[in-house]
Amino acid sequence: EGQLGHNDTYSRCVPKVVATLEARGVRAVSAGGFCSAAIDEAKQVYTWGDSRNGQLGHGDETSLSCPAILKKPLQEDEPREDVRGTFRARTIVLGPAFMVAMGLDEEAEKYVDPNNDTEQLDKYSWGSNSHGQLGMPYKNNKKSKEGSKTNQPERIPFLAKLNIREISCGLEHVVAVVDVPNGKKTEQRGVID
């Protein structure tokens, strides 16, 4: 399916550097069932592999055998697709046919205190929603059905106010460790799924 990122669909028995990412300063990678993702030092996201469910996030269901930089989601009122900036994330996790990312856009990142580990990050998901794993009961203010899919990153509204410490994807679900408010301080942690 091209998830190795070598611009072909061959299997490999020996590790090989992904040439497209070699000079990008990759700081994080994640692998799903038949797709892969990476984040570079500028927090730009690259995805590649199978996209039958739109899990690469490029706005279509075209599979890619070479890493491609992910663009910001296209808004309904944007006149031109070619003027979008790049999608940025600090963390990305993959299920077999969906992705979840957390981060801030480039402008918001400029004002972040690097010593503050409780920064509220935006949460996004895309790909298959066969069992509600994208965490979005609504899409464009309309009730969304399980089984639908989205082929570009969309914010997960109910996670907006939660500070997620760790997140992981399963076959058809997502679990996270979150800070739980305890009076005026946040001292406890809880698990949500």
CSV table of C-alpha atoms in Angstrom, one decimal:
chain,number,residue,atom,x,y,z
A,1,GLU,CA,0.0,0.0,0.0
A,2,GLY,CA,3.0,2.3,0.1
A,3,GLN,CA,3.1,2.7,3.9
A,4,LEU,CA,6.9,2.4,3.9
A,5,GLY,CA,7.3,5.7,2.1
A,6,HIS,CA,9.9,4.6,-0.6
A,7,ASN,CA,7.7,5.6,-3.6
A,8,ASP,CA,6.9,2.0,-4.3
A,9,THR,CA,4.8,-0.8,-2.9
A,10,TYR,CA,7.6,-3.4,-2.3
A,11,SER,CA,8.1,-5.1,1.1
A,12,ARG,CA,11.5,-4.6,2.7
A,13,CYS,CA,13.5,-7.1,4.9
A,14,VAL,CA,16.2,-4.5,5.7
A,15,PRO,CA,15.6,-1.0,7.1
A,16,LYS,CA,16.0,1.8,4.5
A,17,VAL,CA,15.9,5.6,5.1
A,18,VAL,CA,12.8,7.3,3.8
A,19,ALA,CA,14.5,9.7,1.4
A,20,THR,CA,11.7,12.2,1.3
A,21,LEU,CA,12.1,12.8,5.1
A,22,GLU,CA,15.8,12.5,5.4
A,23,ALA,CA,16.6,16.3,5.6
A,24,ARG,CA,13.3,17.2,7.4
A,25,GLY,CA,14.4,16.8,11.0
A,26,VAL,CA,11.7,14.3,11.8
A,27,ARG,CA,10.9,14.3,15.6
A,28,ALA,CA,8.0,11.8,15.7
A,29,VAL,CA,6.6,8.9,13.7
A,30,SER,CA,3.5,6.7,14.0
A,31,ALA,CA,2.3,3.7,12.0
A,32,GLY,CA,-1.2,2.5,11.4
A,33,GLY,CA,-2.5,-0.6,9.6
A,34,PHE,CA,-1.5,0.4,6.1
A,35,CYS,CA,-0.4,4.0,6.6
A,36,SER,CA,2.3,6.1,8.3
A,37,ALA,CA,2.8,9.6,9.6
A,38,ALA,CA,5.7,11.8,10.7
A,39,ILE,CA,6.1,15.2,12.3
A,40,ASP,CA,9.2,17.4,11.6
A,41,GLU,CA,10.9,20.0,13.7
A,42,ALA,CA,8.6,22.7,12.4
A,43,LYS,CA,5.7,20.5,13.6
A,44,GLN,CA,4.6,19.9,10.0
A,45,VAL,CA,2.8,16.6,9.4
A,46,TYR,CA,3.5,14.2,6.6
A,47,THR,CA,1.3,11.2,5.8
A,48,TRP,CA,1.6,8.3,3.3
A,49,GLY,CA,0.2,4.8,2.6
A,50,ASP,CA,-3.4,3.6,2.1
A,51,SER,CA,-6.2,6.2,2.1
A,52,ARG,CA,-9.3,4.2,1.2
A,53,ASN,CA,-11.0,5.8,4.2
A,54,GLY,CA,-9.4,9.3,3.8
A,55,GLN,CA,-7.0,8.5,6.6
A,56,LEU,CA,-4.1,10.4,5.0
A,57,GLY,CA,-6.1,13.6,5.4
A,58,HIS,CA,-5.3,15.2,2.1
A,59,GLY,CA,-9.0,15.8,1.2
A,60,ASP,CA,-9.4,12.7,-0.9
A,61,GLU,CA,-9.0,8.9,-0.8
A,62,THR,CA,-5.9,8.8,-2.9
A,63,SER,CA,-3.2,6.5,-1.5
A,64,LEU,CA,0.4,7.7,-1.6
A,65,SER,CA,3.6,5.7,-1.6
A,66,CYS,CA,5.8,8.7,-0.7
A,67,PRO,CA,5.3,11.1,2.3
A,68,ALA,CA,3.3,14.2,1.5
A,69,ILE,CA,2.9,17.3,3.7
A,70,LEU,CA,-0.5,17.7,5.1
A,71,LYS,CA,-2.3,21.0,4.4
A,72,LYS,CA,-4.7,22.8,6.8
A,73,PRO,CA,-8.3,21.7,6.4
A,74,LEU,CA,-10.1,23.4,3.6
A,75,GLN,CA,-12.8,25.6,5.0
A,76,GLU,CA,-16.2,25.9,3.2
A,77,ASP,CA,-15.7,29.6,2.6
A,78,GLU,CA,-12.2,29.4,1.2
A,79,PRO,CA,-12.1,30.4,-2.5
A,80,ARG,CA,-8.8,28.7,-3.4
A,81,GLU,CA,-7.3,25.4,-2.2
A,82,ASP,CA,-3.7,26.3,-3.2
A,83,VAL,CA,-3.4,29.1,-0.6
A,84,ARG,CA,-3.8,26.9,2.5
A,85,GLY,CA,-0.9,26.7,5.0
A,86,THR,CA,0.4,23.4,6.4
A,87,PHE,CA,-1.3,21.5,9.1
A,88,ARG,CA,0.8,21.4,12.3
A,89,ALA,CA,0.8,19.0,15.2
A,90,ARG,CA,2.9,18.0,18.2
A,91,THR,CA,1.5,14.5,18.5
A,92,ILE,CA,-0.1,12.1,16.0
A,93,VAL,CA,-1.4,8.6,16.6
A,94,LEU,CA,-2.8,6.2,14.1
A,95,GLY,CA,-5.4,3.5,14.0
A,96,PRO,CA,-5.7,1.1,11.1
A,97,ALA,CA,-7.9,3.5,9.1
A,98,PHE,CA,-7.9,6.8,11.0
A,99,MET,CA,-5.6,9.3,12.6
A,100,VAL,CA,-5.8,11.6,15.6
A,101,ALA,CA,-3.5,14.6,16.1
A,102,MET,CA,-2.9,17.3,18.7
A,103,GLY,CA,-1.3,20.7,18.2
A,104,LEU,CA,-1.6,24.4,17.6
A,105,ASP,CA,-1.4,26.3,14.3
A,106,GLU,CA,1.7,28.2,13.4
A,107,GLU,CA,0.5,31.6,14.7
A,108,ALA,CA,-0.6,30.2,18.1
A,109,GLU,CA,2.8,28.3,18.5
A,110,LYS,CA,4.6,31.7,18.5
A,111,TYR,CA,3.0,32.6,21.9
A,112,VAL,CA,3.5,29.3,23.7
A,113,ASP,CA,5.6,29.2,26.9
A,114,PRO,CA,7.9,26.2,26.4
A,115,ASN,CA,7.9,25.6,30.2
A,116,ASN,CA,4.1,25.2,30.3
A,117,ASP,CA,3.2,21.6,29.9
A,118,THR,CA,-0.5,22.3,30.4
A,119,GLU,CA,-1.0,24.2,27.1
A,120,GLN,CA,-4.5,23.5,25.7
A,121,LEU,CA,-3.8,21.8,22.3
A,122,ASP,CA,-6.4,21.5,19.5
A,123,LYS,CA,-7.5,18.0,18.9
A,124,TYR,CA,-8.2,16.7,15.4
A,125,SER,CA,-9.2,13.4,13.8
A,126,TRP,CA,-9.9,12.1,10.3
A,127,GLY,CA,-10.4,8.8,8.4
A,128,SER,CA,-12.9,6.0,9.1
A,129,ASN,CA,-15.6,6.6,11.7
A,130,SER,CA,-17.0,3.1,11.5
A,131,HIS,CA,-17.5,2.8,15.3
A,132,GLY,CA,-17.5,6.5,16.3
A,133,GLN,CA,-13.7,6.4,16.8
A,134,LEU,CA,-13.2,10.0,15.4
A,135,GLY,CA,-15.1,11.3,18.5
A,136,MET,CA,-17.3,13.5,16.4
A,137,PRO,CA,-21.1,13.0,16.9
A,138,TYR,CA,-21.6,16.2,14.8
A,139,LYS,CA,-20.1,17.2,11.4
A,140,ASN,CA,-20.8,20.7,10.1
A,141,ASN,CA,-23.5,21.2,12.8
A,142,LYS,CA,-25.4,18.1,11.6
A,143,LYS,CA,-25.7,14.8,13.5
A,144,SER,CA,-23.1,12.4,12.0
A,145,LYS,CA,-23.7,8.7,11.7
A,146,GLU,CA,-21.3,6.0,12.7
A,147,GLY,CA,-19.8,4.6,9.5
A,148,SER,CA,-19.2,7.9,8.0
A,149,LYS,CA,-15.7,9.1,7.3
A,150,THR,CA,-13.8,12.4,6.8
A,151,ASN,CA,-10.8,12.9,4.5
A,152,GLN,CA,-9.2,15.9,6.2
A,153,PRO,CA,-8.5,16.9,9.8
A,154,GLU,CA,-11.5,18.1,11.7
A,155,ARG,CA,-11.5,19.4,15.3
A,156,ILE,CA,-12.9,17.1,18.0
A,157,PRO,CA,-15.3,19.5,19.8
A,158,PHE,CA,-15.9,17.7,23.1
A,159,LEU,CA,-12.1,17.3,23.8
A,160,ALA,CA,-11.5,21.0,23.4
A,161,LYS,CA,-11.3,21.8,27.1
A,162,LEU,CA,-9.5,18.6,28.2
A,163,ASN,CA,-5.7,18.6,28.7
A,164,ILE,CA,-4.6,15.2,27.2
A,165,ARG,CA,-1.4,13.8,28.5
A,166,GLU,CA,-1.2,10.6,26.5
A,167,ILE,CA,-3.3,9.3,23.6
A,168,SER,CA,-3.4,6.0,21.8
A,169,CYS,CA,-5.4,4.4,19.0
A,170,GLY,CA,-6.8,0.8,18.9
A,171,LEU,CA,-8.5,-1.0,16.1
A,172,GLU,CA,-11.7,1.0,16.3
A,173,HIS,CA,-11.3,3.2,19.4
A,174,VAL,CA,-9.1,5.8,21.0
A,175,VAL,CA,-8.1,6.1,24.7
A,176,ALA,CA,-6.4,9.0,26.4
A,177,VAL,CA,-5.0,10.0,29.8
A,178,VAL,CA,-6.5,13.4,30.7
A,179,ASP,CA,-6.1,15.9,33.6
A,180,VAL,CA,-9.2,15.9,35.8
A,181,PRO,CA,-9.9,19.1,37.7
A,182,ASN,CA,-9.9,18.7,41.4
A,183,GLY,CA,-11.1,22.0,42.9
A,184,LYS,CA,-8.8,24.8,42.0
A,185,LYS,CA,-5.9,22.5,41.1
A,186,THR,CA,-5.6,19.8,38.5
A,187,GLU,CA,-4.0,17.0,40.4
A,188,GLN,CA,-5.8,13.9,39.2
A,189,ARG,CA,-5.6,12.0,36.0
A,190,GLY,CA,-8.3,10.0,34.4
A,191,VAL,CA,-8.7,7.7,31.4
A,192,ILE,CA,-11.3,8.3,28.7
A,193,ASP,CA,-12.3,6.2,25.7
